mmCIF file of C-alpha atoms in Angstrom:
data_model
loop_
_atom_site.group_PDB
_atom_site.id
_atom_site.type_symbol
_atom_site.label_atom_id
_atom_site.label_comp_id
_atom_site.label_asym_id
_atom_site.label_seq_id
_atom_site.Cartn_x
_atom_site.Cartn_y
_atom_site.Cartn_z
ATOM 1 C CA MET L 967 20.255 -14.074 -5.731
ATOM 2 C CA SER L 968 19.970 -10.806 -3.864
ATOM 3 C CA GLN L 969 16.458 -9.911 -2.805
ATOM 4 C CA LYS L 970 14.902 -6.488 -3.134
ATOM 5 C CA PRO L 971 13.349 -5.011 -0.014
ATOM 6 C CA PHE L 972 9.580 -5.246 0.358
ATOM 7 C CA LEU L 973 7.679 -2.631 -1.613
ATOM 8 C CA ARG L 974 5.314 -0.200 0.025
ATOM 9 C CA SER L 975 2.928 2.430 -1.273
ATOM 10 C CA SER L 976 5.526 5.201 -1.001
ATOM 11 C CA GLY L 977 9.180 5.821 -0.306
ATOM 12 C CA VAL L 978 10.523 3.288 -2.811
ATOM 13 C CA ARG L 979 13.874 3.901 -4.484
ATOM 14 C CA GLU L 980 13.959 4.733 -8.183
ATOM 15 C CA ASP L 981 15.532 1.417 -9.241
ATOM 16 C CA HIS L 982 12.488 -0.434 -7.887
ATOM 17 C CA GLN L 983 10.041 1.495 -10.041
ATOM 18 C CA SER L 984 9.102 -1.314 -12.443
ATOM 19 C CA ALA L 985 8.330 -3.691 -9.590
ATOM 20 C CA GLN L 986 6.616 -0.842 -7.743
ATOM 21 C CA ALA L 987 4.266 -0.187 -10.658
ATOM 22 C CA ILE L 988 3.223 -3.834 -10.762
ATOM 23 C CA PHE L 989 2.802 -3.957 -6.996
ATOM 24 C CA LEU L 990 0.593 -0.859 -6.928
ATOM 25 C CA GLU L 991 -1.511 -2.040 -9.868
ATOM 26 C CA ILE L 992 -2.177 -5.410 -8.234
ATOM 27 C CA LYS L 993 -2.828 -3.853 -4.834
ATOM 28 C CA LYS L 994 -5.344 -1.427 -6.326
ATOM 29 C CA ALA L 995 -7.086 -4.256 -8.189
ATOM 30 C CA ILE L 996 -7.365 -6.322 -5.004
ATOM 31 C CA GLN L 997 -8.688 -3.425 -2.934
ATOM 32 C CA SER L 998 -11.253 -2.319 -5.519
ATOM 33 C CA ALA L 999 -12.444 -5.750 -6.684
ATOM 34 C CA THR L 1000 -16.177 -6.469 -6.690
ATOM 35 C CA LYS L 1001 -16.085 -9.761 -8.606
ATOM 36 C CA GLU L 1002 -13.670 -12.510 -9.558
ATOM 37 C CA SER L 1003 -10.842 -11.327 -11.793
ATOM 38 C CA PHE L 1004 -7.512 -12.676 -12.976
ATOM 39 C CA LEU L 1005 -4.282 -10.751 -13.609
ATOM 40 C CA VAL L 1006 -1.370 -12.124 -15.635
ATOM 41 C CA TYR L 1007 2.107 -10.572 -15.960
ATOM 42 C CA GLN L 1008 4.550 -12.223 -18.352
ATOM 43 C CA GLY L 1009 8.300 -11.868 -18.667
ATOM 44 C CA ILE L 1010 8.782 -11.126 -14.965
ATOM 45 C CA ASP L 1011 12.371 -11.822 -13.884
ATOM 46 C CA GLU L 1012 13.032 -13.690 -10.648
ATOM 47 C CA GLU L 1013 14.085 -10.682 -8.610
ATOM 48 C CA THR L 1014 11.054 -8.621 -9.604
ATOM 49 C CA GLY L 1015 8.612 -11.509 -9.260
ATOM 50 C CA SER L 1016 9.837 -12.476 -5.809
ATOM 51 C CA CYS L 1017 9.841 -8.853 -4.672
ATOM 52 C CA VAL L 1018 6.274 -8.184 -5.824
ATOM 53 C CA GLU L 1019 4.942 -11.465 -4.425
ATOM 54 C CA ARG L 1020 6.558 -11.004 -1.015
ATOM 55 C CA SER L 1021 5.485 -7.374 -0.855
ATOM 56 C CA LEU L 1022 1.857 -8.332 -1.479
ATOM 57 C CA ASP L 1023 2.151 -11.105 1.094
ATOM 58 C CA GLU L 1024 3.394 -8.626 3.712
ATOM 59 C CA ASP L 1025 1.115 -5.697 2.870
ATOM 60 C CA LYS L 1026 -1.401 -4.982 5.654
ATOM 61 C CA ASP L 1027 -3.919 -3.464 3.235
ATOM 62 C CA VAL L 1028 -3.942 -6.669 1.168
ATOM 63 C CA GLU L 1029 -3.769 -9.107 4.077
ATOM 64 C CA GLY L 1030 -7.085 -10.814 4.732
ATOM 65 C CA ARG L 1031 -8.543 -9.966 1.326
ATOM 66 C CA ASN L 1032 -9.579 -12.828 -0.906
ATOM 67 C CA SER L 1033 -6.754 -13.160 -3.423
ATOM 68 C CA ARG L 1034 -4.208 -15.804 -4.401
ATOM 69 C CA VAL L 1035 -0.816 -15.005 -5.870
ATOM 70 C CA CYS L 1036 1.532 -17.283 -7.796
ATOM 71 C CA TYR L 1037 4.953 -16.498 -9.202
ATOM 72 C CA ASN L 1038 6.457 -19.160 -11.467
ATOM 73 C CA SER L 1039 10.180 -18.477 -11.816
ATOM 74 C CA CYS L 1040 10.594 -21.105 -14.537
ATOM 75 C CA ALA L 1041 7.901 -19.627 -16.782
ATOM 76 C CA LEU L 1042 8.596 -16.050 -15.549
ATOM 77 C CA ILE L 1043 4.871 -15.468 -15.030
ATOM 78 C CA LEU L 1044 3.072 -13.763 -12.150
ATOM 79 C CA HIS L 1045 -0.607 -14.699 -11.687
ATOM 80 C CA VAL L 1046 -3.105 -13.118 -9.317
ATOM 81 C CA ASN L 1047 -6.593 -14.544 -8.784
ATOM 82 C CA ILE L 1048 -8.814 -11.982 -7.057
ATOM 83 C CA MET L 1049 -12.035 -12.922 -5.259
ATOM 84 C CA PRO L 1050 -12.301 -16.586 -6.338
ATOM 85 C CA GLY L 1051 -16.016 -17.386 -6.595
ATOM 86 C CA PHE L 1052 -18.240 -20.190 -5.348
ATOM 87 C CA ILE L 1053 -17.672 -22.433 -8.366
ATOM 88 C CA HIS L 1054 -13.911 -21.903 -8.287
ATOM 89 C CA ASP L 1055 -13.812 -23.014 -4.636
ATOM 90 C CA SER L 1056 -16.479 -25.725 -4.837
ATOM 91 C CA HIS L 1057 -13.889 -28.491 -4.476
ATOM 92 C CA GLN L 1058 -13.112 -27.429 -0.905
ATOM 93 C CA PRO L 1059 -16.078 -29.067 0.882
ATOM 94 C CA TRP L 1060 -15.698 -32.093 -1.405
ATOM 95 C CA LEU L 1061 -12.139 -32.688 -0.183
ATOM 96 C CA GLU L 1062 -13.275 -32.277 3.426
ATOM 97 C CA ILE L 1063 -15.929 -34.940 2.835
ATOM 98 C CA GLN L 1064 -13.443 -37.317 1.197
ATOM 99 C CA LYS L 1065 -11.084 -36.920 4.110
ATOM 100 C CA GLY L 1066 -13.888 -37.890 6.513
ATOM 101 C CA ARG L 1067 -14.921 -40.784 4.284
ATOM 102 C CA MET L 1068 -11.399 -42.228 4.381
ATOM 103 C CA LEU L 1069 -11.597 -42.244 8.170
ATOM 104 C CA GLN L 1070 -15.113 -43.669 8.236
ATOM 105 C CA THR L 1071 -14.231 -46.564 5.920
ATOM 106 C CA GLY L 1072 -11.028 -47.424 7.787
ATOM 107 C CA PHE L 1073 -8.751 -46.389 4.926
ATOM 108 C CA ILE L 1074 -6.835 -44.211 7.396
ATOM 109 C CA THR L 1075 -6.568 -44.186 11.182
ATOM 110 C CA PHE L 1076 -7.687 -41.295 13.370
ATOM 111 C CA ASP L 1077 -4.051 -40.294 13.965
ATOM 112 C CA GLU L 1078 -3.500 -40.167 10.205
ATOM 113 C CA PHE L 1079 -6.743 -38.219 9.778
ATOM 114 C CA ALA L 1080 -5.608 -35.683 12.379
ATOM 115 C CA HIS L 1081 -2.353 -35.090 10.487
ATOM 116 C CA LEU L 1082 -4.018 -34.350 7.151
ATOM 117 C CA HIS L 1083 -4.208 -30.595 7.660
ATOM 118 C CA LEU L 1084 -6.143 -28.707 4.974
ATOM 119 C CA PHE L 1085 -5.085 -25.192 3.953
ATOM 120 C CA VAL L 1086 -6.389 -22.701 1.379
ATOM 121 C CA GLY L 1087 -4.296 -19.843 -0.004
ATOM 122 C CA THR L 1088 -1.343 -20.368 2.342
ATOM 123 C CA THR L 1089 1.923 -19.215 0.755
ATOM 124 C CA VAL L 1090 4.342 -22.007 -0.126
ATOM 125 C CA ARG L 1091 7.974 -21.348 -1.064
ATOM 126 C CA GLY L 1092 11.142 -23.444 -1.166
ATOM 127 C CA PHE L 1093 10.694 -25.107 -4.558
ATOM 128 C CA ALA L 1094 13.559 -26.896 -6.298
ATOM 129 C CA PRO L 1095 15.379 -25.375 -9.322
ATOM 130 C CA PRO L 1096 14.436 -24.131 -11.861
ATOM 131 C CA TYR L 1097 11.459 -23.125 -9.688
ATOM 132 C CA ALA L 1098 13.572 -21.981 -6.728
ATOM 133 C CA ALA L 1099 12.310 -18.374 -6.766
ATOM 134 C CA SER L 1100 8.679 -19.448 -7.188
ATOM 135 C CA SER L 1101 5.853 -19.071 -4.693
ATOM 136 C CA LYS L 1102 2.337 -20.496 -4.690
ATOM 137 C CA GLN L 1103 -0.877 -19.885 -2.793
ATOM 138 C CA PRO L 1104 -2.814 -23.050 -3.678
ATOM 139 C CA ASP L 1105 -6.557 -23.319 -4.019
ATOM 140 C CA GLN L 1106 -6.276 -26.092 -1.432
ATOM 141 C CA MET L 1107 -3.623 -28.431 -0.095
ATOM 142 C CA ILE L 1108 -2.949 -31.145 2.456
ATOM 143 C CA LEU L 1109 0.163 -30.278 4.455
ATOM 144 C CA PRO L 1110 1.017 -32.691 7.288
ATOM 145 C CA PRO L 1111 2.915 -31.257 10.284
ATOM 146 C CA GLY L 1112 6.666 -30.958 9.848
ATOM 147 C CA LEU L 1113 6.624 -30.823 6.049
ATOM 148 C CA ASN L 1114 7.516 -27.818 3.902
ATOM 149 C CA MET L 1115 5.639 -29.084 0.844
ATOM 150 C CA PRO L 1116 2.110 -30.472 0.656
ATOM 151 C CA THR L 1117 1.485 -34.121 -0.091
ATOM 152 C CA LEU L 1118 -1.578 -33.150 -2.146
ATOM 153 C CA ALA L 1119 -2.264 -29.879 -3.964
ATOM 154 C CA VAL L 1120 -5.484 -28.715 -5.623
ATOM 155 C CA GLU L 1121 -5.764 -26.051 -8.319
ATOM 156 C CA ALA L 1122 -8.982 -24.876 -9.968
ATOM 157 C CA GLY L 1123 -10.038 -22.509 -12.720
ATOM 158 C CA TRP L 1124 -12.227 -21.849 -15.721
ATOM 159 C CA SER L 1125 -11.364 -23.593 -18.988
ATOM 160 C CA GLU L 1126 -9.764 -20.379 -20.267
ATOM 161 C CA SER L 1127 -7.037 -20.832 -17.637
ATOM 162 C CA THR L 1128 -6.027 -24.382 -18.686
ATOM 163 C CA THR L 1129 -2.471 -23.315 -19.556
ATOM 164 C CA LYS L 1130 -2.103 -21.683 -16.150
ATOM 165 C CA LEU L 1131 -3.444 -24.795 -14.390
ATOM 166 C CA LYS L 1132 -0.955 -27.034 -16.203
ATOM 167 C CA GLY L 1133 1.833 -24.653 -15.190
ATOM 168 C CA ASP L 1134 0.689 -24.858 -11.572
ATOM 169 C CA MET L 1135 0.687 -28.647 -11.774
ATOM 170 C CA ARG L 1136 4.252 -28.739 -13.113
ATOM 171 C CA LEU L 1137 5.358 -26.335 -10.404
ATOM 172 C CA TRP L 1138 4.031 -28.718 -7.738
ATOM 173 C CA ILE L 1139 5.244 -31.940 -9.385
ATOM 174 C CA ARG L 1140 8.623 -30.864 -10.760
ATOM 175 C CA GLY L 1141 9.476 -28.159 -8.250
ATOM 176 C CA GLY L 1142 7.849 -29.528 -5.118
ATOM 177 C CA ALA L 1143 7.767 -33.319 -5.546
ATOM 178 C CA VAL L 1144 4.115 -33.286 -4.421
ATOM 179 C CA ASN L 1145 2.567 -36.774 -4.371
ATOM 180 C CA ILE L 1146 -0.768 -35.883 -6.004
ATOM 181 C CA VAL L 1147 -2.068 -32.808 -7.841
ATOM 182 C CA LEU L 1148 -5.768 -32.378 -8.632
ATOM 183 C CA LEU L 1149 -6.810 -29.956 -11.371
ATOM 184 C CA PHE L 1150 -10.448 -28.834 -11.512
ATOM 185 C CA LYS L 1151 -11.511 -27.094 -14.729
ATOM 186 C CA TRP L 1152 -14.901 -25.440 -15.186
ATOM 187 C CA SER L 1153 -16.568 -24.390 -18.421
ATOM 188 C CA LYS L 1154 -19.596 -22.169 -18.964
ATOM 189 C CA LEU L 1155 -22.519 -23.605 -20.946
ATOM 190 C CA VAL L 1156 -25.548 -21.957 -22.493
ATOM 191 C CA GLY L 1157 -28.452 -21.271 -20.182
ATOM 192 C CA GLY L 1158 -26.278 -20.223 -17.262
ATOM 193 C CA ARG L 1159 -24.993 -23.735 -16.550
ATOM 194 C CA VAL L 1160 -21.503 -25.140 -16.066
ATOM 195 C CA LYS L 1161 -19.698 -28.427 -16.494
ATOM 196 C CA GLY L 1162 -16.412 -29.564 -15.035
ATOM 197 C CA TRP L 1163 -13.439 -31.871 -15.439
ATOM 198 C CA VAL L 1164 -10.920 -33.165 -12.954
ATOM 199 C CA GLU L 1165 -7.433 -34.418 -13.783
ATOM 200 C CA VAL L 1166 -5.179 -36.259 -11.340
ATOM 201 C CA TYR L 1167 -1.404 -36.148 -11.684
ATOM 202 C CA GLU L 1168 1.501 -37.778 -9.865
ATOM 203 C CA PRO L 1169 5.289 -37.702 -10.368
ATOM 204 C CA GLY L 1170 6.376 -39.872 -13.296
ATOM 205 C CA PRO L 1171 9.695 -41.129 -14.644
ATOM 206 C CA GLY L 1172 12.503 -38.616 -14.511
ATOM 207 C CA GLY L 1173 10.529 -36.258 -12.278
ATOM 208 C CA ALA L 1174 8.031 -35.339 -14.991
ATOM 209 C CA GLU L 1175 4.294 -35.369 -14.377
ATOM 210 C CA LYS L 1176 2.067 -38.362 -15.141
ATOM 211 C CA LEU L 1177 -1.685 -38.133 -15.747
ATOM 212 C CA ILE L 1178 -3.285 -41.029 -13.853
ATOM 213 C CA GLN L 1179 -6.986 -40.158 -14.048
ATOM 214 C CA SER L 1180 -9.315 -37.813 -15.900
ATOM 215 C CA GLU L 1181 -13.048 -37.486 -15.262
ATOM 216 C CA ALA L 1182 -15.795 -35.269 -16.657
ATOM 217 C CA GLN L 1183 -18.733 -34.048 -14.609
ATOM 218 C CA ASN L 1184 -21.786 -35.137 -16.587
ATOM 219 C CA ASN L 1185 -24.288 -33.564 -14.219
ATOM 220 C CA ARG L 1186 -24.439 -30.021 -15.479
ATOM 221 C CA HIS L 1187 -25.294 -27.817 -12.542
ATOM 222 C CA PRO L 1188 -26.906 -24.380 -12.691
ATOM 223 C CA ARG L 1189 -24.398 -21.589 -12.345
ATOM 224 C CA PRO L 1190 -25.021 -19.353 -9.285
ATOM 225 C CA ALA L 1191 -26.201 -15.817 -9.880
ATOM 226 C CA ILE L 1192 -23.842 -13.002 -10.816
ATOM 227 C CA ARG L 1193 -24.361 -11.296 -7.470
ATOM 228 C CA ASN L 1194 -22.450 -14.127 -5.792
ATOM 229 C CA GLY L 1195 -19.351 -13.434 -7.834
ATOM 230 C CA ASN L 1196 -19.394 -16.665 -9.820
ATOM 231 C CA THR L 1197 -19.167 -15.528 -13.424
ATOM 232 C CA PRO L 1198 -16.016 -16.509 -15.319
ATOM 233 C CA PRO L 1199 -13.403 -13.978 -14.189
ATOM 234 C CA SER L 1200 -12.245 -11.048 -16.227
ATOM 235 C CA LYS L 1201 -8.637 -11.292 -17.298
ATOM 236 C CA SER L 1202 -5.957 -8.755 -18.042
ATOM 237 C CA THR L 1203 -2.360 -9.254 -19.036
ATOM 238 C CA GLY L 1204 0.679 -7.136 -18.308
ATOM 239 C CA HIS L 1205 4.256 -7.221 -19.565
ATOM 240 C CA ILE L 1206 7.501 -5.685 -18.420
#
């Protein structure tokens, strides 16, 4: 597949206009964001999706801003999560603690501990067909040195994004042969409180995913104030 050149804010050829419009819309949303929001573009062909994703990844105005981009070339969907909030990212310190606990209890050695590198939002490419043109910036992952794919991937979201989370899981399991995928789902309750679920998947027979554990969080924690950017994100959908 030929790849379009990276898009920029000006000087783009006419035949790139559809991808350019998406790129500029996402870039503007990222730059102007004041709270968590979620963009969805459906029916995005591989060439356009890869071009937009790589252009955002290389854009200096977007670099360093809190956003995570995923293009799923099997589903032909481009997702952008802008300014993930405290609740969305609350699994991150938990995984750090579990990593330390494995060392403390002797489940892993120090050398093994040192090779369990944690990353958040780092772009991963190189998936197997039919996900070959896909890219993913995970909510968290363990990527040991020398590997192109994580051994563990974590994805999180509000209950409204369950379909997206399942798509992310299949991308990792079917397209990346990741050993374990954790899905964290959060749901808003009355009184400004939230509850959560976690699902654990591994590769199953024939390369399909297998659910091996599902747990609900019974302790319903207060939801942080709106000023911290932790309300369920706004969502908009685009088509081309």
